[in-house]
Amino acid sequence: MRYVDTRGVVEEPVEFTRAVVEGLAPGGGLFVPERVPELSLDEICGLAELPYAERAARVYRAFEPDLTDEQLATITAGAYGDNFDTADICPVTALPDDIYMLELWHGPTSAFKDMALLCLPRFFSVSAAELRTRGELDDTHMILVATSGDTGKAALEGFRDVDGVSIGVMYPDGGVSDIQFKQMATQRGNNVTVWGVRGNFDDCQTGAKNVFNDEAFATELHERFHVALSSANSINWGRLMPQIVYYISAYAKLVADGRVARGDAIDVCVPTGNFGNILAAYYAQRMGTPIRRLLCASNENRVLTDFINTGTYDISEREFVKTPSPSMDILVSSNLERQLFELTGRNAEAIVGWMADLREKQGFRVDRDTFAKMRELYAADSVDNDTCLATIREAFEACGYLMDPHTAVAYKVAENLREDGVPVVVASTAHWAKFGNNVYRALHGITLAEELPAEVAALTGCELNRLIANETGADNIPAGLAELDELPIRFTEVIDGKADAIRSAVSEFLGR
Ligand SMILES: *Cc1c(COP(=O)(O)O)cnc(C)c1O
């Protein structure tokens, strides 16, 4: 099966390998499969009998990539194995009132980005090798990532020691939590590096973009090192496809466990930022999973909630708000473009127009028909910062389940929007201990505006997590987070955010 692009610029559809290595289509559009394959209810429910890695391989095969079954089996076995702390990979925990937490944080970095970023590097490495064999590609790759925290660590872990690829991650120096800093600075692997950048996340991202767009630098890297730069961002189809699997898999599991009658529909509620995770749930539905509605949960950056409720996407007067769920702090949700492409019956012309409006007028409005289709499928709500923290505490008091702030946003929205009698699967996207600081605030009723008590503020992230675990009886701090204070710090370099400084750092790393 081949891939078309959402802006209709790519005339000849490309194979999976090409879509993965290029990431973004030449005109700025996103790659989507020519058609969405369907699985029968039998095939879906049958997945429950397989190990997760094989479930993933089955779903990938349905998309007919230009990779062999053996290649797919190797990729999924490497991605979803004993690097997770449970053989279930992403278990479903039942809470009262038919709410089911789909726990996507049992992987090496304790956040859901592992689910995709353990497969993407393997897709990338195998795809690039295929293209080199076919004489369609010369260079190896260096992945350059700008991160506000979560993505950087998951990408490092995913690309660690993968053949034919190296990775450099930039984070805002002083702008990430102690846990996030140590997760990145202690990263193992021979093909990895990490830089702190003087400035904020925007500076990192702008610096990275300028380096990506610098053709002279690309030529220099090609000539000196036979290396091309690439990114691992969430618009890559190789990152989206792995996310479809866990929604299909969760449904199969609920049926196998007798929680949902075979064929009965569920709702799915997803804490949303770049729209990748919830879009994967949409594709799971298109593939045949009985999903009734998609509940889109936002924090105070509620551009998506407003869009789904009004049909107008408007960022002209919107300020970027800091929230306790930073991985959802975003104004432009890139993957929405794929959803609009599907809802318009794959009308590339409409997409080009709306994306131009977004660039030039900071907003766009979809037509009546597209809006109606969106309303059939989606419901949306947002949660403010205080409510988010209150929800963590209430859920813990009511059911003894400790959740991170991103998950809490979705849990609250699921409570707000659910309808009686329909089970809701809530995507739980991070382990609470990744965001211990805000979880401590939640449990102690300390608002974001207030200072933490001095003795608490003085603790390392690991020590704070142990304190929370003692207070709550939570006994499940993941090993990868619990041991961070003991690991040697490998990367301490801080560089300027300007393109010059990033170029030098990249050259120095490649020439090492
Ligand atoms: C990235 C992230 C999200 C948002 O997912 P999108 O696919 O960008 O919508 C939610 N929660 C956590 C913990 C994340 O890291």
mmCIF file of C-alpha atoms in Angstrom, residues 202-408:
data_model
loop_
_atom_site.group_PDB
_atom_site.id
_atom_site.type_symbol
_atom_site.label_atom_id
_atom_site.label_comp_id
_atom_site.label_asym_id
_atom_site.label_seq_id
_atom_site.Cartn_x
_atom_site.Cartn_y
_atom_site.Cartn_z
ATOM 1 C CA ASP A 202 10.675 28.080 21.504
ATOM 2 C CA ASP A 203 14.347 29.019 21.166
ATOM 3 C CA CYS A 204 15.260 25.333 20.902
ATOM 4 C CA GLN A 205 12.593 24.726 18.296
ATOM 5 C CA THR A 206 13.396 27.803 16.232
ATOM 6 C CA GLY A 207 17.116 26.984 16.363
ATOM 7 C CA ALA A 208 16.426 23.419 15.204
ATOM 8 C CA LYS A 209 14.156 24.615 12.374
ATOM 9 C CA ASN A 210 16.766 27.069 11.128
ATOM 10 C CA VAL A 211 19.370 24.324 11.068
ATOM 11 C CA PHE A 212 16.993 21.959 9.232
ATOM 12 C CA ASN A 213 16.293 24.584 6.576
ATOM 13 C CA ASP A 214 19.959 25.438 6.004
ATOM 14 C CA GLU A 215 20.845 23.884 2.642
ATOM 15 C CA ALA A 216 24.516 24.856 2.778
ATOM 16 C CA PHE A 217 24.826 23.045 6.084
ATOM 17 C CA ALA A 218 23.028 19.991 4.652
ATOM 18 C CA THR A 219 25.555 19.885 1.812
ATOM 19 C CA GLU A 220 28.437 20.219 4.264
ATOM 20 C CA LEU A 221 27.142 17.336 6.416
ATOM 21 C CA HIS A 222 26.638 15.211 3.322
ATOM 22 C CA GLU A 223 30.160 15.865 2.034
ATOM 23 C CA ARG A 224 32.015 15.622 5.319
ATOM 24 C CA PHE A 225 30.088 12.853 7.089
ATOM 25 C CA HIS A 226 27.620 11.329 4.586
ATOM 26 C CA VAL A 227 24.905 12.301 7.037
ATOM 27 C CA ALA A 228 21.472 13.861 6.492
ATOM 28 C CA LEU A 229 19.507 15.541 9.272
ATOM 29 C CA SER A 230 16.030 14.283 10.115
ATOM 30 C CA SER A 231 13.447 14.809 12.853
ATOM 31 C CA ALA A 232 11.419 12.360 14.894
ATOM 32 C CA ASN A 233 8.358 14.496 15.356
ATOM 33 C CA SER A 234 4.864 13.236 15.723
ATOM 34 C CA ILE A 235 3.760 13.923 12.164
ATOM 35 C CA ASN A 236 5.722 10.899 10.912
ATOM 36 C CA TRP A 237 3.355 8.084 9.895
ATOM 37 C CA GLY A 238 5.843 5.669 11.485
ATOM 38 C CA ARG A 239 5.018 7.289 14.787
ATOM 39 C CA LEU A 240 1.265 7.350 14.304
ATOM 40 C CA MET A 241 0.698 3.766 13.196
ATOM 41 C CA PRO A 242 2.052 2.198 16.424
ATOM 42 C CA GLN A 243 -0.483 4.227 18.390
ATOM 43 C CA ILE A 244 -3.430 2.665 16.569
ATOM 44 C CA VAL A 245 -2.507 -0.732 17.968
ATOM 45 C CA TYR A 246 -3.213 -0.056 21.623
ATOM 46 C CA TYR A 247 -6.784 1.083 21.043
ATOM 47 C CA ILE A 248 -7.624 -2.054 19.072
ATOM 48 C CA SER A 249 -5.749 -4.114 21.623
ATOM 49 C CA ALA A 250 -7.577 -2.507 24.567
ATOM 50 C CA TYR A 251 -10.943 -3.324 23.014
ATOM 51 C CA ALA A 252 -9.910 -6.945 22.454
ATOM 52 C CA LYS A 253 -8.757 -7.163 26.063
ATOM 53 C CA LEU A 254 -11.982 -5.689 27.478
ATOM 54 C CA VAL A 255 -14.007 -8.245 25.527
ATOM 55 C CA ALA A 256 -11.705 -11.117 26.547
ATOM 56 C CA ASP A 257 -12.007 -10.064 30.206
ATOM 57 C CA GLY A 258 -15.801 -9.970 29.996
ATOM 58 C CA ARG A 259 -15.928 -6.212 30.661
ATOM 59 C CA VAL A 260 -17.536 -5.351 27.333
ATOM 60 C CA ALA A 261 -19.875 -7.545 25.305
ATOM 61 C CA ARG A 262 -18.384 -8.484 21.957
ATOM 62 C CA GLY A 263 -19.447 -5.877 19.416
ATOM 63 C CA ASP A 264 -20.682 -3.331 21.976
ATOM 64 C CA ALA A 265 -19.232 0.133 21.556
ATOM 65 C CA ILE A 266 -16.911 2.031 23.884
ATOM 66 C CA ASP A 267 -15.974 5.699 24.107
ATOM 67 C CA VAL A 268 -12.330 6.727 24.148
ATOM 68 C CA CYS A 269 -11.062 9.819 25.986
ATOM 69 C CA VAL A 270 -7.596 11.190 25.185
ATOM 70 C CA PRO A 271 -5.551 14.023 26.760
ATOM 71 C CA THR A 272 -4.665 15.879 23.602
ATOM 72 C CA GLY A 273 -1.840 18.145 22.457
ATOM 73 C CA ASN A 274 -0.618 17.587 18.927
ATOM 74 C CA PHE A 275 -3.675 15.428 18.079
ATOM 75 C CA GLY A 276 -1.563 12.333 17.337
ATOM 76 C CA ASN A 277 -2.876 10.067 20.050
ATOM 77 C CA ILE A 278 -6.562 10.774 19.500
ATOM 78 C CA LEU A 279 -6.131 10.513 15.722
ATOM 79 C CA ALA A 280 -4.771 7.004 16.267
ATOM 80 C CA ALA A 281 -8.029 6.185 18.091
ATOM 81 C CA TYR A 282 -9.934 7.506 15.070
ATOM 82 C CA TYR A 283 -8.004 5.195 12.752
ATOM 83 C CA ALA A 284 -8.633 2.292 15.162
ATOM 84 C CA GLN A 285 -12.337 3.019 14.774
ATOM 85 C CA ARG A 286 -12.075 3.224 10.978
ATOM 86 C CA MET A 287 -10.319 -0.138 11.002
ATOM 87 C CA GLY A 288 -13.370 -1.684 12.669
ATOM 88 C CA THR A 289 -12.964 -1.232 16.428
ATOM 89 C CA PRO A 290 -16.396 -0.542 17.954
ATOM 90 C CA ILE A 291 -15.629 2.964 19.195
ATOM 91 C CA ARG A 292 -18.676 5.191 19.462
ATOM 92 C CA ARG A 293 -17.238 8.596 20.237
ATOM 93 C CA LEU A 294 -13.845 10.196 20.662
ATOM 94 C CA LEU A 295 -13.637 12.510 23.663
ATOM 95 C CA CYS A 296 -10.960 15.147 23.161
ATOM 96 C CA ALA A 297 -9.567 16.505 26.439
ATOM 97 C CA SER A 298 -7.642 19.787 26.621
ATOM 98 C CA ASN A 299 -6.011 21.753 29.413
ATOM 99 C CA GLU A 300 -6.221 25.570 29.571
ATOM 100 C CA ASN A 301 -4.739 25.690 26.067
ATOM 101 C CA ARG A 302 -8.188 24.821 24.778
ATOM 102 C CA VAL A 303 -7.930 25.596 21.088
ATOM 103 C CA LEU A 304 -9.055 22.077 20.161
ATOM 104 C CA THR A 305 -12.031 22.113 22.513
ATOM 105 C CA ASP A 306 -13.218 25.353 20.953
ATOM 106 C CA PHE A 307 -12.589 24.054 17.457
ATOM 107 C CA ILE A 308 -14.580 20.881 17.971
ATOM 108 C CA ASN A 309 -17.413 22.832 19.587
ATOM 109 C CA THR A 310 -17.574 25.675 17.046
ATOM 110 C CA GLY A 311 -15.850 24.622 13.812
ATOM 111 C CA THR A 312 -13.469 27.581 14.033
ATOM 112 C CA TYR A 313 -9.791 27.093 14.764
ATOM 113 C CA ASP A 314 -8.571 30.415 16.043
ATOM 114 C CA ILE A 315 -5.193 31.220 17.583
ATOM 115 C CA SER A 316 -5.209 34.940 16.766
ATOM 116 C CA GLU A 317 -5.962 36.072 20.304
ATOM 117 C CA ARG A 318 -4.864 33.041 22.196
ATOM 118 C CA GLU A 319 -2.084 33.181 24.713
ATOM 119 C CA PHE A 320 0.051 30.194 25.430
ATOM 120 C CA VAL A 321 -0.730 29.158 29.012
ATOM 121 C CA LYS A 322 1.587 27.185 31.281
ATOM 122 C CA THR A 323 -0.202 24.253 32.872
ATOM 123 C CA PRO A 324 0.623 21.249 35.066
ATOM 124 C CA SER A 325 0.303 19.125 31.882
ATOM 125 C CA PRO A 326 3.118 20.674 29.785
ATOM 126 C CA SER A 327 3.073 18.018 27.062
ATOM 127 C CA MET A 328 -0.364 19.299 26.053
ATOM 128 C CA ASP A 329 0.666 22.954 26.018
ATOM 129 C CA ILE A 330 0.362 23.602 22.332
ATOM 130 C CA LEU A 331 -1.499 25.959 20.032
ATOM 131 C CA VAL A 332 -1.033 24.387 16.604
ATOM 132 C CA SER A 333 -1.998 20.714 16.580
ATOM 133 C CA SER A 334 -0.226 19.359 13.513
ATOM 134 C CA ASN A 335 -2.016 16.034 13.221
ATOM 135 C CA LEU A 336 -5.429 17.699 12.991
ATOM 136 C CA GLU A 337 -4.582 18.127 9.315
ATOM 137 C CA ARG A 338 -4.868 14.377 8.782
ATOM 138 C CA GLN A 339 -8.237 14.281 10.537
ATOM 139 C CA LEU A 340 -9.605 17.105 8.400
ATOM 140 C CA PHE A 341 -8.318 15.376 5.282
ATOM 141 C CA GLU A 342 -10.301 12.264 6.228
ATOM 142 C CA LEU A 343 -13.448 14.155 7.273
ATOM 143 C CA THR A 344 -13.597 16.092 3.991
ATOM 144 C CA GLY A 345 -13.451 12.866 2.009
ATOM 145 C CA ARG A 346 -9.759 13.533 1.335
ATOM 146 C CA ASN A 347 -10.159 16.976 -0.149
ATOM 147 C CA ALA A 348 -6.570 18.252 -0.466
ATOM 148 C CA GLU A 349 -7.749 21.560 -1.894
ATOM 149 C CA ALA A 350 -9.755 22.356 1.234
ATOM 150 C CA ILE A 351 -6.773 21.449 3.425
ATOM 151 C CA VAL A 352 -4.415 23.723 1.471
ATOM 152 C CA GLY A 353 -6.879 26.603 1.907
ATOM 153 C CA TRP A 354 -7.359 26.102 5.639
ATOM 154 C CA MET A 355 -3.643 25.725 6.301
ATOM 155 C CA ALA A 356 -2.985 28.933 4.350
ATOM 156 C CA ASP A 357 -5.640 30.702 6.458
ATOM 157 C CA LEU A 358 -4.010 29.396 9.596
ATOM 158 C CA ARG A 359 -0.627 30.752 8.488
ATOM 159 C CA GLU A 360 -1.869 34.089 7.210
ATOM 160 C CA LYS A 361 -4.873 34.834 9.434
ATOM 161 C CA GLN A 362 -4.094 32.721 12.498
ATOM 162 C CA GLY A 363 -7.267 30.738 12.026
ATOM 163 C CA PHE A 364 -9.668 28.905 9.753
ATOM 164 C CA ARG A 365 -13.282 27.802 9.703
ATOM 165 C CA VAL A 366 -14.388 24.450 8.301
ATOM 166 C CA ASP A 367 -17.465 24.082 6.105
ATOM 167 C CA ARG A 368 -20.835 22.996 7.484
ATOM 168 C CA ASP A 369 -20.595 19.438 6.214
ATOM 169 C CA THR A 370 -17.153 18.812 7.716
ATOM 170 C CA PHE A 371 -18.279 20.352 10.977
ATOM 171 C CA ALA A 372 -21.314 18.056 11.098
ATOM 172 C CA LYS A 373 -19.146 15.000 10.517
ATOM 173 C CA MET A 374 -16.754 16.112 13.233
ATOM 174 C CA ARG A 375 -19.614 16.573 15.690
ATOM 175 C CA GLU A 376 -20.855 13.065 15.033
ATOM 176 C CA LEU A 377 -17.513 11.643 15.960
ATOM 177 C CA TYR A 378 -16.047 13.956 18.546
ATOM 178 C CA ALA A 379 -16.976 15.623 21.788
ATOM 179 C CA ALA A 380 -14.550 17.943 23.554
ATOM 180 C CA ASP A 381 -14.039 19.672 26.865
ATOM 181 C CA SER A 382 -11.224 21.401 28.728
ATOM 182 C CA VAL A 383 -10.032 21.407 32.322
ATOM 183 C CA ASP A 384 -8.452 24.372 34.102
ATOM 184 C CA ASN A 385 -5.283 24.077 36.174
ATOM 185 C CA ASP A 386 -6.943 24.040 39.591
ATOM 186 C CA THR A 387 -9.489 21.462 38.488
ATOM 187 C CA CYS A 388 -6.710 19.296 37.110
ATOM 188 C CA LEU A 389 -4.926 19.188 40.458
ATOM 189 C CA ALA A 390 -8.199 18.729 42.347
ATOM 190 C CA THR A 391 -9.030 15.781 40.091
ATOM 191 C CA ILE A 392 -5.771 14.001 40.969
ATOM 192 C CA ARG A 393 -6.659 14.278 44.615
ATOM 193 C CA GLU A 394 -10.329 13.334 44.215
ATOM 194 C CA ALA A 395 -9.557 10.295 42.096
ATOM 195 C CA PHE A 396 -6.952 9.164 44.612
ATOM 196 C CA GLU A 397 -9.340 9.609 47.511
ATOM 197 C CA ALA A 398 -12.232 7.940 45.689
ATOM 198 C CA CYS A 399 -10.440 4.936 44.202
ATOM 199 C CA GLY A 400 -6.851 4.884 45.486
ATOM 200 C CA TYR A 401 -5.555 5.427 41.967
ATOM 201 C CA LEU A 402 -2.791 7.971 41.540
ATOM 202 C CA MET A 403 -2.668 9.672 38.141
ATOM 203 C CA ASP A 404 -0.405 12.202 36.469
ATOM 204 C CA PRO A 405 -1.771 15.659 35.475
ATOM 205 C CA HIS A 406 -2.180 14.767 31.762
ATOM 206 C CA THR A 407 -4.181 11.687 32.617
ATOM 207 C CA ALA A 408 -6.212 13.677 35.153
#
